[in-house]
N, CA and C atoms as an extended XYZ file, in Angstrom:
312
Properties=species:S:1:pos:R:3:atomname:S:1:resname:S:1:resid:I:1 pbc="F F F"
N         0.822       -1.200        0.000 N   UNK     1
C         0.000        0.000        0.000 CA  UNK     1
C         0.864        1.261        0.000 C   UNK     1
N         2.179        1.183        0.754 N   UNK     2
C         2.454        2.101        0.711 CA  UNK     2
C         3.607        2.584       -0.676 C   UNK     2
N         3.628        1.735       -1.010 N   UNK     3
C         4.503        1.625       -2.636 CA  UNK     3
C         3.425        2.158       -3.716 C   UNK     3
N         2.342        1.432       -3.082 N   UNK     4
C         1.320        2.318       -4.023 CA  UNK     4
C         1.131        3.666       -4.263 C   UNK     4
N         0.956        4.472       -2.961 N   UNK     5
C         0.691        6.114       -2.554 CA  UNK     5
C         1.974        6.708       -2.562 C   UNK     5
N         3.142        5.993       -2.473 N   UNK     6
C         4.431        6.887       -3.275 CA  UNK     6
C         4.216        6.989       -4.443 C   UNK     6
N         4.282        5.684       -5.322 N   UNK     7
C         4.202        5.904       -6.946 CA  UNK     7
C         3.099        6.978       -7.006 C   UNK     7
N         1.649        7.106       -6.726 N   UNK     8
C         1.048        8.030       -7.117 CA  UNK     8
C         1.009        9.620       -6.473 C   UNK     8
N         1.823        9.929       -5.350 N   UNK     9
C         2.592       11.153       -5.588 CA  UNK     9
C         3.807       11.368       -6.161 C   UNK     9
N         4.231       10.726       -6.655 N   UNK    10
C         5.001       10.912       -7.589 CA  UNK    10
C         4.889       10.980       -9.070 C   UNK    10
N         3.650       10.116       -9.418 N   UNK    11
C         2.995       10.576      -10.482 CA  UNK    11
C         2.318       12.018      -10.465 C   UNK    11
N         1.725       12.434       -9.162 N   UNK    12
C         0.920       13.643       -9.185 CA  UNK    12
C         1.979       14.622       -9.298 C   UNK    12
N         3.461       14.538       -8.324 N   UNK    13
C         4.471       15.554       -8.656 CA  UNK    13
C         4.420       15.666       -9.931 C   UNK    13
N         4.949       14.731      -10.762 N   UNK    14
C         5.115       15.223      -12.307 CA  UNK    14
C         4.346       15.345      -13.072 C   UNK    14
N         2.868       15.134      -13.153 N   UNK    15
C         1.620       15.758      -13.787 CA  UNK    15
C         1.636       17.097      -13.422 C   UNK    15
N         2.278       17.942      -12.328 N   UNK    16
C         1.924       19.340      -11.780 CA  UNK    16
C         2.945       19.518      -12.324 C   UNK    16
N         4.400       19.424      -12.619 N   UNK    17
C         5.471       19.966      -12.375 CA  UNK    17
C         5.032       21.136      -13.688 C   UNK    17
N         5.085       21.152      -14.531 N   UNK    18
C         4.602       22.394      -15.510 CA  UNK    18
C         3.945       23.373      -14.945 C   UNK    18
N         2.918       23.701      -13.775 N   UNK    19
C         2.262       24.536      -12.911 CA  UNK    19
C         3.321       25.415      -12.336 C   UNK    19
N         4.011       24.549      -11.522 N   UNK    20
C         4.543       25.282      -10.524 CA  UNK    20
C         6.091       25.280      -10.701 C   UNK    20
N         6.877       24.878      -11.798 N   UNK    21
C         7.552       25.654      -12.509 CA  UNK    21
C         7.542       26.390      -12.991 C   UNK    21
N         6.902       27.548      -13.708 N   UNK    22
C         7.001       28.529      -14.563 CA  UNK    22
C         6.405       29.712      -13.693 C   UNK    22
N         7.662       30.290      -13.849 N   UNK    23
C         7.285       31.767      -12.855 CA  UNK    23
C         6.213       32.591      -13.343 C   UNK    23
N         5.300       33.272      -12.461 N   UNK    24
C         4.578       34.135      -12.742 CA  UNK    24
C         4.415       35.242      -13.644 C   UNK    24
N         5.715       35.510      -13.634 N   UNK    25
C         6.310       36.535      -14.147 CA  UNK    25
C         6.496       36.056      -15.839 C   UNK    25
N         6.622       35.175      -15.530 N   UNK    26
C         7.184       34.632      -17.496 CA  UNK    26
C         6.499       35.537      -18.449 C   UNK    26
N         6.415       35.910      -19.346 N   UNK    27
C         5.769       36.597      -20.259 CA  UNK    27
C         6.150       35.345      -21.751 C   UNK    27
N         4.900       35.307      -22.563 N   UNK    28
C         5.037       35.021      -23.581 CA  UNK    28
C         5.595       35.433      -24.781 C   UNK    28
N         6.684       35.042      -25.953 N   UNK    29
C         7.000       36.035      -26.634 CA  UNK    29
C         6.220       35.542      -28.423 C   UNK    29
N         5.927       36.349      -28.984 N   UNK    30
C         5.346       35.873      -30.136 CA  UNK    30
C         6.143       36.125      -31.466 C   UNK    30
N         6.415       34.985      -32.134 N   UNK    31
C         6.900       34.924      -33.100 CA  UNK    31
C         5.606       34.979      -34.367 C   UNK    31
N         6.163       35.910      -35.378 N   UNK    32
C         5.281       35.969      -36.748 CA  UNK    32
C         6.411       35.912      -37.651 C   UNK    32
N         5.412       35.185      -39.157 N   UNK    33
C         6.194       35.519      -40.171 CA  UNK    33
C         6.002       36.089      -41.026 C   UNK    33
N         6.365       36.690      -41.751 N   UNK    34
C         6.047       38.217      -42.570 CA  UNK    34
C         6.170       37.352      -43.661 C   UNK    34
N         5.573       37.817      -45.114 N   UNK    35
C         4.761       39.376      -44.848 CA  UNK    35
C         3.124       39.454      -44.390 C   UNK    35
N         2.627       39.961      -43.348 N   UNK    36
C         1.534       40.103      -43.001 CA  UNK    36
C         0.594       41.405      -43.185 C   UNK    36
N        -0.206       41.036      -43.505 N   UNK    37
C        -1.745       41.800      -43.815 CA  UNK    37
C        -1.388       42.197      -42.195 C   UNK    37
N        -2.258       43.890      -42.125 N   UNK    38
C        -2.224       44.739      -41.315 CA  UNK    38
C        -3.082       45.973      -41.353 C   UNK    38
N        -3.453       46.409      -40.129 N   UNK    39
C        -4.772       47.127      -40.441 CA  UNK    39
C        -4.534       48.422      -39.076 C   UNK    39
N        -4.613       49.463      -39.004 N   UNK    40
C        -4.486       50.231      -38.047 CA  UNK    40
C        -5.606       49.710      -36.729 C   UNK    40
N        -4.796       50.012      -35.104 N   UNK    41
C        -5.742       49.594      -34.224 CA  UNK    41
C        -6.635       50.973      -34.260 C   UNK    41
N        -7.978       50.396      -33.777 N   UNK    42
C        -8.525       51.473      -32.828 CA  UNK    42
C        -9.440       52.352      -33.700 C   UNK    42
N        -9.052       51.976      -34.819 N   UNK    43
C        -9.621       53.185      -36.179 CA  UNK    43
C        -9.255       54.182      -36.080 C   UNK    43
N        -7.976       54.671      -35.855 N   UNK    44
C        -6.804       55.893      -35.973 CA  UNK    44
C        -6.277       55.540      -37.037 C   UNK    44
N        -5.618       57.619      -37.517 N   UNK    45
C        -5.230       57.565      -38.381 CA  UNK    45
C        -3.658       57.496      -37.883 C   UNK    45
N        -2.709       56.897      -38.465 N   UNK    46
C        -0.926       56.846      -37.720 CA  UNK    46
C        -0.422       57.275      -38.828 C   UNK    46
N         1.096       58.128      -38.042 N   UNK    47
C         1.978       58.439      -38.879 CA  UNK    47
C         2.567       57.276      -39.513 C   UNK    47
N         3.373       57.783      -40.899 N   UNK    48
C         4.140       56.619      -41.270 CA  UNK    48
C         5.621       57.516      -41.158 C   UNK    48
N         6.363       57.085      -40.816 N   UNK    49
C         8.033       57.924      -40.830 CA  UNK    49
C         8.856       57.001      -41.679 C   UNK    49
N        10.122       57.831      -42.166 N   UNK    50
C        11.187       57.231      -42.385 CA  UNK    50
C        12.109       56.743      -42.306 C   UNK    50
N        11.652       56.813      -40.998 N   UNK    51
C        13.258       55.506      -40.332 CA  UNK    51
C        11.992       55.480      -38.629 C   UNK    51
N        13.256       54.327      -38.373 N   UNK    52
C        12.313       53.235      -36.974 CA  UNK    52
C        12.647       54.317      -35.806 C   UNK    52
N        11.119       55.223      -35.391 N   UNK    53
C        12.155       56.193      -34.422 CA  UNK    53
C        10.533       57.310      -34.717 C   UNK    53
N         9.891       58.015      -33.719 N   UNK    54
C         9.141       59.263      -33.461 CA  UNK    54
C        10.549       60.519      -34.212 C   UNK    54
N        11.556       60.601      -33.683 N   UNK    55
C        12.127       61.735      -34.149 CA  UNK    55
C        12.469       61.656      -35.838 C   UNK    55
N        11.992       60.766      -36.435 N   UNK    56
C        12.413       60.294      -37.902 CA  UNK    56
C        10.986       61.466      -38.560 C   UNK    56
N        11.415       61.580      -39.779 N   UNK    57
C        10.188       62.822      -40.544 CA  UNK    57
C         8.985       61.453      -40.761 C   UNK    57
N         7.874       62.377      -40.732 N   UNK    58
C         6.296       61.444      -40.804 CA  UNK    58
C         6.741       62.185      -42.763 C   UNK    58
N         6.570       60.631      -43.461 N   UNK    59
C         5.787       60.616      -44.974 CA  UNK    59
C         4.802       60.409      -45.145 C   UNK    59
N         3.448       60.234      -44.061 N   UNK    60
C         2.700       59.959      -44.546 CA  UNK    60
C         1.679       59.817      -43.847 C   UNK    60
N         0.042       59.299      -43.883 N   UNK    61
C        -0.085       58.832      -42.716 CA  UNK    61
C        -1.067       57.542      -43.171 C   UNK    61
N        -1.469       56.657      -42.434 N   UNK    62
C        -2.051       55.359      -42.853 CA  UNK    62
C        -3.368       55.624      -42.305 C   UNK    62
N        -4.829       55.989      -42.645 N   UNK    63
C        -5.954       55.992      -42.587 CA  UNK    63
C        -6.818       54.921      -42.300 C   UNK    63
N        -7.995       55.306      -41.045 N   UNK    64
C        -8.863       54.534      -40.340 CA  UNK    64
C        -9.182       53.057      -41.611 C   UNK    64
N        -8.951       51.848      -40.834 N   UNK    65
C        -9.905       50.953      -41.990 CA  UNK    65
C        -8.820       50.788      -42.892 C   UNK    65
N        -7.575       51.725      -43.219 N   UNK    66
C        -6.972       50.911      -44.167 CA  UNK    66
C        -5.726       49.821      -44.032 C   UNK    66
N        -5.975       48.952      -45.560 N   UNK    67
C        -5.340       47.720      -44.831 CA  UNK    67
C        -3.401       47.975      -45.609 C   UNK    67
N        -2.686       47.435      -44.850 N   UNK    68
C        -1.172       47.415      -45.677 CA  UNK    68
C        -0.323       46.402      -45.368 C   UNK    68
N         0.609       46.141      -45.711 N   UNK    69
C         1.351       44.875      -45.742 CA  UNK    69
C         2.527       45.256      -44.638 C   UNK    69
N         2.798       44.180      -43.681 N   UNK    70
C         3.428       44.479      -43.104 CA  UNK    70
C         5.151       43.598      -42.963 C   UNK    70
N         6.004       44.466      -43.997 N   UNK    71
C         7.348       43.462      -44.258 CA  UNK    71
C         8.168       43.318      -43.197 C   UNK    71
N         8.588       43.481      -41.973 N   UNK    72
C         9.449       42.969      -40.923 CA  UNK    72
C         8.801       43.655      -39.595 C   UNK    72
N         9.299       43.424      -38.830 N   UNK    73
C         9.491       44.840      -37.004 CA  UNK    73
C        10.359       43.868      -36.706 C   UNK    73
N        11.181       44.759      -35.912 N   UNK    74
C        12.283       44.844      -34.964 CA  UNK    74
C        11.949       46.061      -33.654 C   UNK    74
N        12.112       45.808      -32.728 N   UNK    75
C        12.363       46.524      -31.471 CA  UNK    75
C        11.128       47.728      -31.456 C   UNK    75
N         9.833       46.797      -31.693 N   UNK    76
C         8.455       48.037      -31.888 CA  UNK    76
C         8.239       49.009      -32.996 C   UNK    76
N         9.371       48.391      -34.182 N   UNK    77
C         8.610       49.504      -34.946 CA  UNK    77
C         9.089       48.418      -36.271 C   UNK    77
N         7.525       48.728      -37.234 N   UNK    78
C         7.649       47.951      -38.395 CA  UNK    78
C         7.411       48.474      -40.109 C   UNK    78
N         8.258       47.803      -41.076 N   UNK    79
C         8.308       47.831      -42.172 CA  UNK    79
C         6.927       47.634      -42.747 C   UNK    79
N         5.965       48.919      -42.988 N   UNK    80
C         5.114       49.020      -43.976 CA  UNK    80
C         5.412       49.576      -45.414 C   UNK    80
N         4.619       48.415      -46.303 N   UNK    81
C         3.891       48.885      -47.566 CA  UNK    81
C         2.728       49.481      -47.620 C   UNK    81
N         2.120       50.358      -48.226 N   UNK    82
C         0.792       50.753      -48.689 CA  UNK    82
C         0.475       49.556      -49.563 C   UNK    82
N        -1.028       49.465      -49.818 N   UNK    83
C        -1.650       48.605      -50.507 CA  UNK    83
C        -2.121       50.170      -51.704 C   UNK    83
N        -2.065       51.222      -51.838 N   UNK    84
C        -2.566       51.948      -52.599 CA  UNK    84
C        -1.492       52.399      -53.303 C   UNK    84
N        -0.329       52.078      -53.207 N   UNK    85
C         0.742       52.550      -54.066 CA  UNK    85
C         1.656       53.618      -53.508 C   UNK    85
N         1.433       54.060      -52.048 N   UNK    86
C         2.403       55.265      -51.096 CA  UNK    86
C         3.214       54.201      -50.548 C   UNK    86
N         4.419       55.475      -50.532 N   UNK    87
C         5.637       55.347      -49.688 CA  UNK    87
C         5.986       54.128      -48.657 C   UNK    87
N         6.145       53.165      -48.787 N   UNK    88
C         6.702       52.490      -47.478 CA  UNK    88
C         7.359       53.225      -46.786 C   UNK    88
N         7.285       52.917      -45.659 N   UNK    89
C         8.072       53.582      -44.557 CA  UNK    89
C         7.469       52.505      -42.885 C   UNK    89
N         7.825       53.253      -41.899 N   UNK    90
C         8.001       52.441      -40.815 CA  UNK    90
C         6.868       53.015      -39.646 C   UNK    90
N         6.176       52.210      -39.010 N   UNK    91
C         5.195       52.653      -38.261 CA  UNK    91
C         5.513       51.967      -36.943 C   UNK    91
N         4.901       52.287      -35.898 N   UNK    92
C         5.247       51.641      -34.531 CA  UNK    92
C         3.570       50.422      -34.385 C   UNK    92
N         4.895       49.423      -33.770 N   UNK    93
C         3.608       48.178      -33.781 CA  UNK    93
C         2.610       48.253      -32.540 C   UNK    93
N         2.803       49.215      -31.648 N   UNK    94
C         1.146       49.457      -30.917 CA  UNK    94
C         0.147       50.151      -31.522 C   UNK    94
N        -0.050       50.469      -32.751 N   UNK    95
C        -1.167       51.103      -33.774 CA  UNK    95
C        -1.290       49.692      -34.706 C   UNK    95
N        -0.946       48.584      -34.724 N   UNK    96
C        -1.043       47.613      -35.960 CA  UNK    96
C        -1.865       46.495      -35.311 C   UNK    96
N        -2.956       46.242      -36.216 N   UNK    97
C        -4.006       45.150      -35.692 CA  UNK    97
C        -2.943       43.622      -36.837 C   UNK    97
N        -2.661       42.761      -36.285 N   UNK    98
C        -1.726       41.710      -37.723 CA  UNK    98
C        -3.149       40.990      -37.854 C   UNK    98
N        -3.348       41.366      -39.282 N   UNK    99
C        -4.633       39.626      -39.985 CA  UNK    99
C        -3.862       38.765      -40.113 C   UNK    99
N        -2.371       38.159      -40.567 N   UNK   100
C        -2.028       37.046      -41.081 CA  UNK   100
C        -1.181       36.866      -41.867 C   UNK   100
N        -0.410       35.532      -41.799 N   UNK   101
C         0.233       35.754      -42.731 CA  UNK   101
C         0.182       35.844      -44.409 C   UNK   101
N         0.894       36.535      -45.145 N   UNK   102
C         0.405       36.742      -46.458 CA  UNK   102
C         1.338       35.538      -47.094 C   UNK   102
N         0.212       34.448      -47.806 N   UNK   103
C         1.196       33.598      -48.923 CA  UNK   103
C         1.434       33.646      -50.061 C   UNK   103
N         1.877       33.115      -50.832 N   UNK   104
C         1.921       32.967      -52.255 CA  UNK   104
C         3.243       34.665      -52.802 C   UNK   104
């Protein structure tokens, strides 16, 4: 009996061990792969600039509802195309809703 109720806390230890290993704190990190369909959050209109950076010049700006392709981010700020034929340039990824990845 009692070989029994070891083996099965010891089974129960390692059915939990995934719980109560992973710190609270962990944060998830998300990997995407470009190029992805992209859509402004919130229905704002955002600047688009020319380099990854607020102090970089705005070319442009990307309008409520519209959709654009989104070719890389690095360190919060990402490589947009227009879908209407303007300027690529670089927008910050807390204004970007991602639809998906784009194939073909």
């Amino acid at each position: 009996m009692f070989k029994t109720c070891l083996r099965a806390a010891a089974l129960f230890g390692l059915a939990t061990f995934p719980l109560w290993a992973i710190p609270a704190s962990a944060s998830l990190t998300v990997v995407r792969q470009y190029p992805q369909l992209g859509a402004t959050a919130g229905g704002i209109t955002v600047k688009l600039r020319a380099g990854p950076g607020s102090f970089f010049p705005q070319i442009d700006t990307i309008g409520r509802g519209e959709f654009f392709i989104v070719k890389s981010c690095s360190r919060g700020w990402c490589v947009i195309q227009q879908q209407d034929g303007g300027p690529t340039g670089f927008m910050t990824d807390a204004y970007i809703v991602f639809r998906g990845t784009i194939h073909g």
